[in-house]
Amino acid sequence: MSAHSVDISTTLGNAWFPAPIFTASGCASSGKELAQFFPLKDIGAVVTKSVMNKPRHGRPTPRMAETPSGMLNSIGLQGPGIDAFLANDVPWLLAQNARVIVSIAGETADEYGVLARKLRSTPGISAIEVNISCPNVENRGLVFATDRDTSCRVIDSVRKVIGGEIPILAKLTPDVTNIVDVAKGVIDSGADGLALINTVLGMVINIDTMRPHLGGKTGGLSGPAIRPIAVRAIYQVREALPTVPILGMGGVSSGRDALELILAGASGVSVGTASFGNPTAVISIQNELRELLAQRGFTSLKQAIGYAHRV
Amino acid sequence: MSAHSVDISTTLGNAWFPAPIFTASGCASSGKELAQFFPLKDIGAVVTKSVMNKPRHGRPTPRMAETPSGMLNSIGLQGPGIDAFLANDVPWLLAQNARVIVSIAGETADEYGVLARKLRSTPGISAIEVNISCPNVENRGLVFATDRDTSCRVIDSVRKVIGGEIPILAKLTPDVTNIVDVAKGVIDSGADGLALINTVLGMVINIDTMRPHLGGKTGGLSGPAIRPIAVRAIYQVREALPTVPILGMGGVSSGRDALELILAGASGVSVGTASFGNPTAVISIQNELRELLAQRGFTSLKQAIGYAHRV
Amino acid sequence: MSTINKAALQRQATLIANKRIGAYHQIIFSVGDVVRHCKPGNFIAIAVGGDSSKMILRRAFAISRTSENAQFGGTVELIVAPHGSGSKWLCAQQEGTEIDVVVPLGKAFGIPTEPANALLIGGGYGSAPLFGLADVLKSRGCRVDMVLGASVGSKIYAPMEGKRSVNSLKIFTEDGSMGETGRVTSQLKEIITEREVEIIYSCGPMAMLQAVTEIASSLGVIHQASVEEAMACGIGICMTCVLPIRGEDGTVSMKRSCIDGPVMDGATVCWDLVGKSTENFS
Amino acid sequence: MSTINKAALQRQATLIANKRIGAYHQIIFSVGDVVRHCKPGNFIAIAVGGDSSKMILRRAFAISRTSENAQFGGTVELIVAPHGSGSKWLCAQQEGTEIDVVVPLGKAFGIPTEPANALLIGGGYGSAPLFGLADVLKSRGCRVDMVLGASVGSKIYAPMEGKRSVNSLKIFTEDGSMGETGRVTSQLKEIITEREVEIIYSCGPMAMLQAVTEIASSLGVIHQASVEEAMACGIGICMTCVLPIRGEDGTVSMKRSCIDGPVMDGATVCWDLVGKSTENFS
Ligand SMILES: Cc1cc2nc3c(=O)[nH]c(=O)nc-3n(C[C@H](O)[C@H](O)[C@H](O)COP(=O)(O)OP(=O)(O)OC[C@H]3O[C@@H](n4cnc5c(N)ncnc54)[C@H](O)[C@@H]3O)c2cc1C
Ligand SMILES: Cc1cc2nc3c(=O)[nH]c(=O)nc-3n(C[C@H](O)[C@H](O)[C@H](O)COP(=O)(O)OP(=O)(O)OC[C@H]3O[C@@H](n4cnc5c(N)ncnc54)[C@H](O)[C@@H]3O)c2cc1C
Ligand SMILES: Cc1cc2nc3c(=O)[nH]c(=O)nc-3n(C[C@H](O)[C@H](O)[C@H](O)COP(=O)(O)O)c2cc1C
Ligand SMILES: Cc1cc2nc3c(=O)[nH]c(=O)nc-3n(C[C@H](O)[C@H](O)[C@H](O)COP(=O)(O)O)c2cc1C
Ligand code: FES
Ligand code: FES
């Protein structure tokens, strides 16, 4: 089996992607910088930084701390606001022939509805990722995904606007007692798929200042350190909801890691933090994955999705 | 300030310890092996492997997987049962002049009560750690600490037996939506202090067998990878319950790390996984901590506890 | 709009020299043709710790000098302070080691189109990029004065060859162990006035840059500061390295110091707002 | 009760040789006086990846030979297969590197008190500890025959000097690229009977140990197997390395292969229960 003949295309709901490796939201900005290192059309999709309705400054610096095999970030959803984003970034990405998944974030369920309405009138977008799990907001109550009911209300208000033209992926946090329960809730509310996982809430204390290191005190833990948590979350959700497509993410930095998430149940894999350490990570991971699939005798990526669950 | 003159003694409830660094439950067996590398009396205390009422085989192998800066384990509480433990291990530890904290685990709230009764009649024990958060049990429902009410029932049944002679420390899992809520619950039910954190539920898929690597499928993630999660949990709980003593743990492998947990609010620090990679970790960490405290001008450990919260 | 340095490339670079100089290490990498695009003020982002490293992020270092020679092709020189685990790892590497680098990154110092009187101010290893800059300014007919400062003499980086390209060099140390006792700002007003300085270039700790900005602004002198904010990616995709910058319309926004900088117009940086809650932004 | 090897010490050991031999690396560490306590069957636990390693656990390797010499003092030799990231790192280390080791660990092979006919069976790098063992057995007047097997010839480790200490050596490879085509168990019954073997020592993959146990048990021959179960700590404190062992009273319990082993009485290991739910234990 030659790596080249493996069909690595994938689908998330009714959206088709020629390849399964995506950027992770917030870890590729709007794609322009990574385009210097590889053509964006060669990867599955660019998932853009979560955008809010209004421009937003985000959290104070320091915004990052490196941790063993991981990092904390507390960006706090800095961004230009949806209007500037749709006017500048989306057309640029489409001109590169990249697939675009737009991640949205709001302070209220209604704001998500407003954002969805603006996206509905933008042609060319492949899917919407609904970020209900950003830990970097002043009020932790805003992490909708820690509560099943508030999560459902957000998905509801997006679903009301998006009639099925493009899939809605709900992005969940692992920082909950029962992620399967939240997953079931958002699927019942009309999400077409899930994005698992967002960062894990963490903190670093600077032993020189003897205070929390990050300007925002807590931050989101990402990178290889959290991969076992991502694999577990994906596996659990796939076991409970075997037909729901999952976009997996969390600590993927090699083809081996991507395969691990796919075997656990992911139909596509987003690469986040790995791009910080290696600007060509996304494309290398995709190439390595293709090889690994071929070595294992898979003729298509789809055969490998959730394969670890076979009896 | 010379390191030697720093007072590193600490207390957890009414128990006094000459030093703040302990072994972590399940990461020192009953102390015999580590005693080959340093005198057990030189560290704060030996926290023994969680013991159940009956002998127990635990989970099938493989029981471990290394992960980036961490590891998964699925031991499943293998042990000799409380009677053999009290007959053999506790007397041996006391003969070494070590302080002993006994960790107990049960399948029902009643079993914890039974264990507590047996401990009450054993002289020389410094504290009881009530492990209500072991992720390595067949039925995840048994992880009492994922639910406030069941957690409280367990602590209740221990409290009924232990009248205040020795402190009861409730060991919690970070795998919950709101750890502060569980912490408040167990303190209300009579716990004297908290042990934070147990391992984080994770999974590794073996990309050769293409199945979950561990015999028990999921396992508990420990080691430096989870340190930011531990620091966050300790900080959050300390902020909410500033007078409750905390025994901190999670990824500590240097004096710097121990100091981080102490600044966040831990009165003592248990060292687990680090001992696997370095049998002298516990004692080196304690020595490094003493230096770091002196360098910062602390004359006693107690001044540093929770110092990151100062305004 | 801000864009990533168009010349940036990722490559395996061979470490060809590693020499201790005072408190620092002078490290030279062979990087190939890309050296032609490395300008004073650009930086290099280096993967540290090797294949099984727990350090997942690159470390940023200013390019202090570049050269092209027959044996090694294009080379870049860095002046590295062994600070934490990553920089210490780098300083411990031996000649011949292959290391993954991304270079050149960031905005370079702007060069005046006409000859001008320039003052270069460096704190600690912040002097590193200033010698390469001095060469360029000299070649454009500028007068180049330099003021360096550090806590102690061993932290003054001022190589012999570098001194040749400046018209004057003044050194301050806080403990007086080298040059005059004091800080780079101690006699700054006087120097600017006396030498009729038209443009200031600075590189060093943020507090120094802020102090220089205040003096430069008060005297109405242009000031290009090379800032140093913690960077997770160095290429503009993570938004960790931001600084509050006042735009032409007077509003403040968070700009990425890795691609809108590290060289910034000192007067536009809202130093007082660094690390402050963004709710206070106007 | 099982106890940790009383001689175990943690120390910085200098790697003094690293040579490729077929598919393996022969690695020699200078460990000092502790070498006197290293017996055939003991293992060494090595910290891998250096100071900034993401690999937090030690790697276990059988001690293949020990020696004491004037230049390096006590040395231990290992035969390492570059398998995953840790063993590959070790195989990439150069002479002179200081590495943190804990040694000796585990139970050694038991030596018969009277001269006996011994058969040593090794799979892949499992032959490593058998040559040191052969020396000891020889010196006690035993007859020592050896059977080695591997998938391919490059994975047979059988050094020249080693061959001298055995009375006979038979090699099997699955692809026939060295010795006879087959497995170590192919002619095992015949060999045991012909040579009147009284005790078998084995080291290799678990499936091989199981197969040898079956034959040894059926012929009533004592069998000491050196097992290889994944170990997090190597010193008895983590309970990850357990195997189901049938005790004298007939009940099965999980024993730590790092301190109750790695050498175990093959007949007591419940090979069929390895990796099975412990609920089925009698
Ligand atoms: C544009 C730029 C140019 C620089 N030029 C030089 C130079 O020429 N010479 C030199 O010695 N140093 C320079 N630095 C600082 C250098 O990047 C840090 O000293 C280095 O990253 C510290 O890494 P560490 O692993 O040793 O320390 P650690 O403290 O272990 O690093 C932990 C994390 O924090 C970040 N970090 C820590 N300190 C700094 C810092 N001062 N600035 C930015 N990030 C930091 C690291 O990148 C890493 O991600 C520069 C930094 C920037 C942003
Ligand atoms: C008592 C004992 C003696 C051994 N003797 C030798 C020897 O003489 N020569 C030799 O080449 N190898 C030997 N091994 C196997 C050696 O320990 C593993 O090959 C090595 O740990 C693999 O580490 P890695 O980082 O290369 O692989 P990885 O697969 O990256 O390791 C990941 C984790 O799994 C563990 N692991 C992986 N494979 C094995 C294995 N086969 N056995 C035990 N743990 C494993 C590692 O220790 C590590 O914690 C021995 C193992 C044991 C337990
Ligand atoms: C700097 C940074 C910014 C992020 N911003 C966002 C964001 O805006 N929206 C979002 O849904 N996730 C965001 N994430 C989370 C990532 O998309 C991803 O879920 C997480 O980092 C785990 O993947 P990784 O380990 O590959 O980075 C961010 C992560 C990082 C590190
Ligand atoms: C192999 C292993 C076994 C453990 N067994 C127990 C246990 O029996 N009871 C318990 O409360 N915690 C147990 N733990 C959790 C540790 O006590 C500790 O809370 C956790 O590992 C985090 O600390 P560390 O990162 O320093 O290991 C175990 C951890 C490991 C790695
Ligand atoms: S360092 Fe990532 S955007 Fe600047
Ligand atoms: S490896 Fe830890 S008990 Fe054996």
Short mmCIF file of N, CA and C and ligand atoms in Angstrom, two decimals, chain D residues 231-241 256-258, ligand 6:
data_model
loop_
_atom_site.label_atom_id
_atom_site.label_comp_id
_atom_site.label_asym_id
_atom_site.label_seq_id
_atom_site.Cartn_x
_atom_site.Cartn_y
_atom_site.Cartn_z
N MET D 231 7.89 -1.38 33.31
CA MET D 231 8.16 -0.92 34.68
C MET D 231 8.19 0.60 34.73
N ALA D 232 7.42 1.18 35.62
CA ALA D 232 7.50 2.63 35.78
C ALA D 232 8.64 3.02 36.71
N CYS D 233 8.84 2.24 37.79
CA CYS D 233 9.84 2.67 38.77
C CYS D 233 11.05 1.75 38.87
N GLY D 234 10.85 0.46 38.68
CA GLY D 234 11.96 -0.49 38.79
C GLY D 234 12.40 -0.79 40.20
N ILE D 235 11.82 -0.12 41.19
CA ILE D 235 12.28 -0.31 42.58
C ILE D 235 11.16 -0.76 43.52
N GLY D 236 10.02 -1.12 42.97
CA GLY D 236 9.00 -1.72 43.82
C GLY D 236 7.97 -0.79 44.41
N ILE D 237 7.92 0.48 43.96
CA ILE D 237 7.00 1.39 44.63
C ILE D 237 5.74 1.73 43.83
N CYS D 238 5.64 1.27 42.58
CA CYS D 238 4.51 1.74 41.75
C CYS D 238 3.46 0.69 41.45
N MET D 239 3.80 -0.58 41.51
CA MET D 239 2.88 -1.68 41.22
C MET D 239 2.42 -1.75 39.76
N THR D 240 3.23 -1.26 38.84
CA THR D 240 2.82 -1.38 37.44
C THR D 240 3.32 -2.67 36.80
N CYS D 241 4.39 -3.24 37.33
CA CYS D 241 5.12 -4.31 36.65
C CYS D 241 4.68 -5.70 37.06
N ARG D 256 5.31 -8.09 41.95
CA ARG D 256 6.11 -7.10 41.23
C ARG D 256 7.31 -7.74 40.55
N SER D 257 7.36 -7.65 39.24
CA SER D 257 8.47 -8.29 38.55
C SER D 257 9.78 -7.54 38.75
N CYS D 258 9.73 -6.32 39.28
CA CYS D 258 10.99 -5.59 39.48
C CYS D 258 11.69 -5.99 40.77
S1 FES E 6 8.27 -1.16 38.35
FE1 FES E 6 7.36 -0.13 39.98
S2 FES E 6 6.79 -1.75 41.31
FE2 FES E 6 7.86 -2.72 39.74
#
